[in-house]
Amino acid sequence: MRRVTLLRAATAACAILALAGCRQDMHNQPKYKNLRENVFYADLRSARPLVDGVVARGHLDEDVAFFKGVGPTGPLALNPLGASADVLARGQERFNIYCSPCHDRTGSGAGMIVQRGYKQPPSFHEDRLRAMPDGYFFQVMTNGFATMPPYRAQVPPRDRWAIVAYIRALQLSQHATLADVPADEQAKLGAAQ
């Protein structure tokens, strides 16, 4: 009987403590709701502007050449990532997703969207574009050009450079000669013919 009484007393004490926490103070506290008017500030905004110079964590982007595609004399001549097999594979994957709808998979500028009425972009195989530095392509992807929208929000800088490497591979593939093939591979090509 004593245990039952102690159990009831403990249950009652827990219930009293639990009910004591059921106040509405935190629910009814003064607070600022995002993007709502607030008379405390002169501009009436509850969302405060960022302090000048604030950089999001992980986005310092101090390397201007890598993140903007420009050097001291203008667009970078060479891709900072190079053209390794991994870079080219990533570039091909990203190109096929973001670029081929307009430029098609060969870079000739006759993609599906163009076939449906969108203005045709220039072919990557034109002499004018083959002579452009790598940074030019990076800047066009970043900022857009003519009817091409900017892709800086969709494609991160490393992927944009990978796409540039793949564009160069496409250009080489359309203008390669037998002299561009390594000697051991030339023998294989000669045997196939």
Coordinates of N, CA and C in Angstrom, one line a residue, residues 40-132:
F40 N 11.1 48.8 -35.7 CA 12.3 49.1 -34.9 C 13.4 49.8 -35.7
Y41 N 13.5 49.3 -37.0 CA 14.6 49.8 -37.9 C 14.0 50.9 -38.8
A42 N 14.8 51.9 -39.2 CA 14.4 53.0 -40.0 C 13.9 52.6 -41.4
D43 N 14.5 51.5 -41.9 CA 14.1 51.0 -43.2 C 12.9 50.1 -43.2
L44 N 12.4 49.8 -42.0 CA 11.2 49.0 -41.7 C 11.4 47.5 -42.1
R45 N 12.7 47.1 -42.3 CA 12.9 45.7 -42.7 C 13.4 44.9 -41.5
S46 N 12.8 43.7 -41.3 CA 13.3 42.8 -40.2 C 14.5 42.1 -40.7
A47 N 14.7 41.8 -41.9 CA 15.8 41.1 -42.4 C 16.9 42.1 -42.7
R48 N 18.0 42.0 -42.0 CA 19.1 43.0 -42.1 C 20.0 42.7 -43.2
P49 N 20.5 43.8 -43.9 CA 21.4 43.6 -45.0 C 22.8 43.1 -44.4
L50 N 23.5 42.4 -45.3 CA 24.8 41.9 -44.9 C 25.8 43.0 -44.7
V51 N 26.7 42.8 -43.8 CA 27.8 43.8 -43.6 C 28.7 43.8 -44.8
D52 N 29.2 44.9 -45.2 CA 30.1 45.0 -46.4 C 31.3 44.0 -46.1
G53 N 31.7 43.3 -47.1 CA 32.8 42.4 -47.1 C 32.5 41.0 -46.5
V54 N 31.3 40.7 -46.2 CA 30.9 39.4 -45.7 C 31.1 38.4 -46.8
V55 N 31.7 37.2 -46.5 CA 31.8 36.2 -47.5 C 31.2 34.9 -46.9
A56 N 30.4 34.2 -47.6 CA 29.8 33.0 -47.2 C 30.9 31.9 -46.9
R57 N 30.8 31.1 -45.9 CA 31.8 30.1 -45.6 C 32.0 29.2 -46.8
G58 N 33.3 29.1 -47.1 CA 33.7 28.2 -48.2 C 33.7 28.9 -49.6
H59 N 33.4 30.2 -49.6 CA 33.3 31.0 -50.9 C 34.1 32.2 -50.9
L60 N 35.4 32.1 -50.4 CA 36.2 33.3 -50.4 C 36.7 33.7 -51.9
D61 N 36.9 32.7 -52.7 CA 37.2 32.8 -54.1 C 38.3 33.9 -54.4
E62 N 39.4 33.8 -53.7 CA 40.5 34.8 -53.9 C 41.2 34.6 -55.2
D63 N 41.2 33.4 -55.8 CA 41.9 33.2 -57.0 C 41.1 33.7 -58.2
V64 N 41.4 35.0 -58.5 CA 40.6 35.7 -59.6 C 40.7 34.9 -60.9
A65 N 41.9 34.5 -61.2 CA 42.1 33.8 -62.5 C 41.2 32.5 -62.6
F66 N 41.1 31.8 -61.5 CA 40.3 30.5 -61.5 C 38.8 30.9 -61.5
F67 N 38.4 31.8 -60.7 CA 37.0 32.1 -60.5 C 36.4 33.0 -61.5
K68 N 37.2 33.8 -62.2 CA 36.7 34.8 -63.2 C 37.2 34.5 -64.6
G69 N 38.2 33.7 -64.7 CA 38.7 33.4 -66.0 C 39.6 34.4 -66.6
V70 N 40.1 35.4 -65.8 CA 40.9 36.5 -66.4 C 42.2 36.5 -65.6
G71 N 43.2 37.0 -66.4 CA 44.6 37.2 -65.8 C 44.9 38.7 -65.9
P72 N 46.1 39.1 -65.7 CA 46.5 40.5 -65.8 C 46.3 41.1 -67.2
T73 N 46.4 40.3 -68.3 CA 46.3 40.8 -69.6 C 45.0 40.5 -70.3
G74 N 44.0 39.9 -69.6 CA 42.7 39.6 -70.2 C 42.4 38.1 -69.9
P75 N 41.5 37.5 -70.8 CA 41.1 36.1 -70.6 C 42.3 35.2 -70.5
L76 N 42.2 34.2 -69.6 CA 43.3 33.2 -69.4 C 43.5 32.5 -70.7
A77 N 44.8 32.3 -71.1 CA 45.0 31.6 -72.3 C 44.8 30.1 -72.2
L78 N 45.2 29.5 -71.0 CA 45.1 28.1 -70.8 C 44.2 27.8 -69.6
N79 N 43.6 26.6 -69.7 CA 42.7 26.1 -68.6 C 43.5 25.7 -67.4
P80 N 43.2 26.3 -66.2 CA 44.0 25.9 -65.0 C 43.8 24.5 -64.6
L81 N 42.8 23.8 -65.1 CA 42.6 22.4 -64.7 C 43.4 21.4 -65.6
G82 N 43.8 21.9 -66.8 CA 44.5 21.0 -67.8 C 43.4 20.2 -68.5
A83 N 43.9 19.1 -69.0 CA 43.0 18.2 -69.8 C 43.2 16.8 -69.5
S84 N 43.2 16.4 -68.2 CA 43.3 15.0 -67.9 C 42.1 14.2 -68.2
A85 N 42.2 12.9 -68.2 CA 41.0 12.1 -68.5 C 39.8 12.4 -67.6
D86 N 40.1 12.6 -66.3 CA 39.0 12.9 -65.4 C 38.3 14.2 -65.7
V87 N 39.1 15.2 -66.0 CA 38.6 16.5 -66.3 C 37.7 16.4 -67.6
L88 N 38.2 15.8 -68.6 CA 37.5 15.6 -69.8 C 36.2 14.8 -69.7
A89 N 36.2 13.8 -68.8 CA 35.0 13.0 -68.6 C 34.0 13.9 -67.9
R90 N 34.4 14.6 -66.9 CA 33.5 15.5 -66.2 C 33.0 16.6 -67.1
G91 N 33.9 17.2 -67.9 CA 33.5 18.2 -68.9 C 32.4 17.7 -69.9
Q92 N 32.6 16.4 -70.4 CA 31.7 15.8 -71.3 C 30.3 15.7 -70.6
E93 N 30.3 15.2 -69.4 CA 29.1 15.0 -68.7 C 28.3 16.3 -68.5
R94 N 29.0 17.3 -68.1 CA 28.4 18.6 -67.8 C 28.0 19.3 -69.2
F95 N 28.8 19.1 -70.2 CA 28.5 19.7 -71.5 C 27.2 19.1 -72.0
N96 N 27.1 17.8 -71.9 CA 25.9 17.1 -72.4 C 24.6 17.5 -71.7
I97 N 24.8 17.9 -70.4 CA 23.6 18.3 -69.6 C 23.3 19.8 -69.9
Y98 N 24.2 20.7 -69.9 CA 24.0 22.1 -69.9 C 24.1 22.7 -71.3
C99 N 25.0 22.2 -72.1 CA 25.4 22.9 -73.4 C 24.8 22.3 -74.6
S100 N 24.6 20.9 -74.6 CA 24.2 20.3 -75.8 C 22.8 20.6 -76.3
P101 N 21.8 21.0 -75.4 CA 20.5 21.4 -75.9 C 20.6 22.5 -77.0
C102 N 21.6 23.4 -76.9 CA 21.7 24.5 -77.9 C 22.9 24.2 -78.8
H103 N 24.0 23.7 -78.3 CA 25.2 23.5 -79.1 C 25.3 22.2 -79.7
D104 N 24.5 21.2 -79.4 CA 24.4 19.8 -79.8 C 25.7 19.1 -79.2
R105 N 25.7 17.8 -79.3 CA 26.8 17.1 -78.7 C 28.2 17.2 -79.4
T106 N 28.2 17.7 -80.6 CA 29.4 17.9 -81.3 C 29.9 19.4 -81.3
G107 N 29.1 20.3 -80.8 CA 29.5 21.7 -80.7 C 29.2 22.4 -81.9
S108 N 28.4 21.9 -82.9 CA 28.2 22.6 -84.1 C 27.1 23.7 -84.0
G109 N 26.4 23.7 -82.9 CA 25.4 24.8 -82.8 C 24.0 24.4 -83.3
A110 N 23.7 23.1 -83.5 CA 22.4 22.7 -84.1 C 21.7 21.8 -83.1
G111 N 21.6 22.2 -81.8 CA 21.0 21.4 -80.8 C 19.5 21.4 -81.0
M112 N 18.8 20.6 -80.1 CA 17.4 20.4 -80.2 C 16.6 21.7 -80.0
I113 N 17.1 22.6 -79.1 CA 16.4 23.8 -78.9 C 16.4 24.7 -80.1
V114 N 17.6 24.7 -80.8 CA 17.7 25.5 -82.1 C 16.8 24.9 -83.1
Q115 N 16.6 23.6 -83.2 CA 15.7 23.0 -84.2 C 14.3 23.4 -83.9
R116 N 14.0 23.9 -82.7 CA 12.6 24.3 -82.3 C 12.5 25.8 -82.3
G117 N 13.4 26.5 -82.9 CA 13.2 27.9 -83.1 C 14.1 28.9 -82.3
Y118 N 14.9 28.4 -81.4 CA 15.8 29.3 -80.6 C 16.9 29.7 -81.6
K119 N 17.4 30.9 -81.4 CA 18.5 31.4 -82.2 C 19.7 30.5 -82.1
Q120 N 20.3 30.2 -83.3 CA 21.4 29.3 -83.4 C 22.7 29.9 -82.8
P121 N 23.4 29.3 -81.9 CA 24.7 29.8 -81.4 C 25.8 29.5 -82.5
P122 N 26.9 30.2 -82.4 CA 28.0 29.9 -83.3 C 28.5 28.5 -83.1
S123 N 29.1 27.9 -84.1 CA 29.7 26.6 -83.9 C 31.1 26.8 -83.2
F124 N 31.4 25.8 -82.4 CA 32.7 25.9 -81.7 C 33.9 25.6 -82.7
H125 N 33.5 25.2 -83.9 CA 34.5 24.8 -84.8 C 34.9 25.9 -85.8
E126 N 34.3 27.1 -85.6 CA 34.7 28.2 -86.4 C 36.1 28.6 -86.0
D127 N 36.9 29.1 -87.0 CA 38.2 29.6 -86.7 C 38.3 30.6 -85.7
R128 N 37.3 31.5 -85.7 CA 37.3 32.6 -84.7 C 37.2 32.1 -83.3
L129 N 36.4 31.0 -83.0 CA 36.3 30.5 -81.7 C 37.4 29.5 -81.4
R130 N 38.0 28.9 -82.4 CA 39.2 28.0 -82.1 C 40.4 28.8 -81.7
A131 N 40.4 30.1 -82.1 CA 41.5 31.0 -81.7 C 41.3 31.7 -80.4
M132 N 40.1 31.6 -79.8 CA 39.9 32.3 -78.5 C 40.6 31.6 -77.4

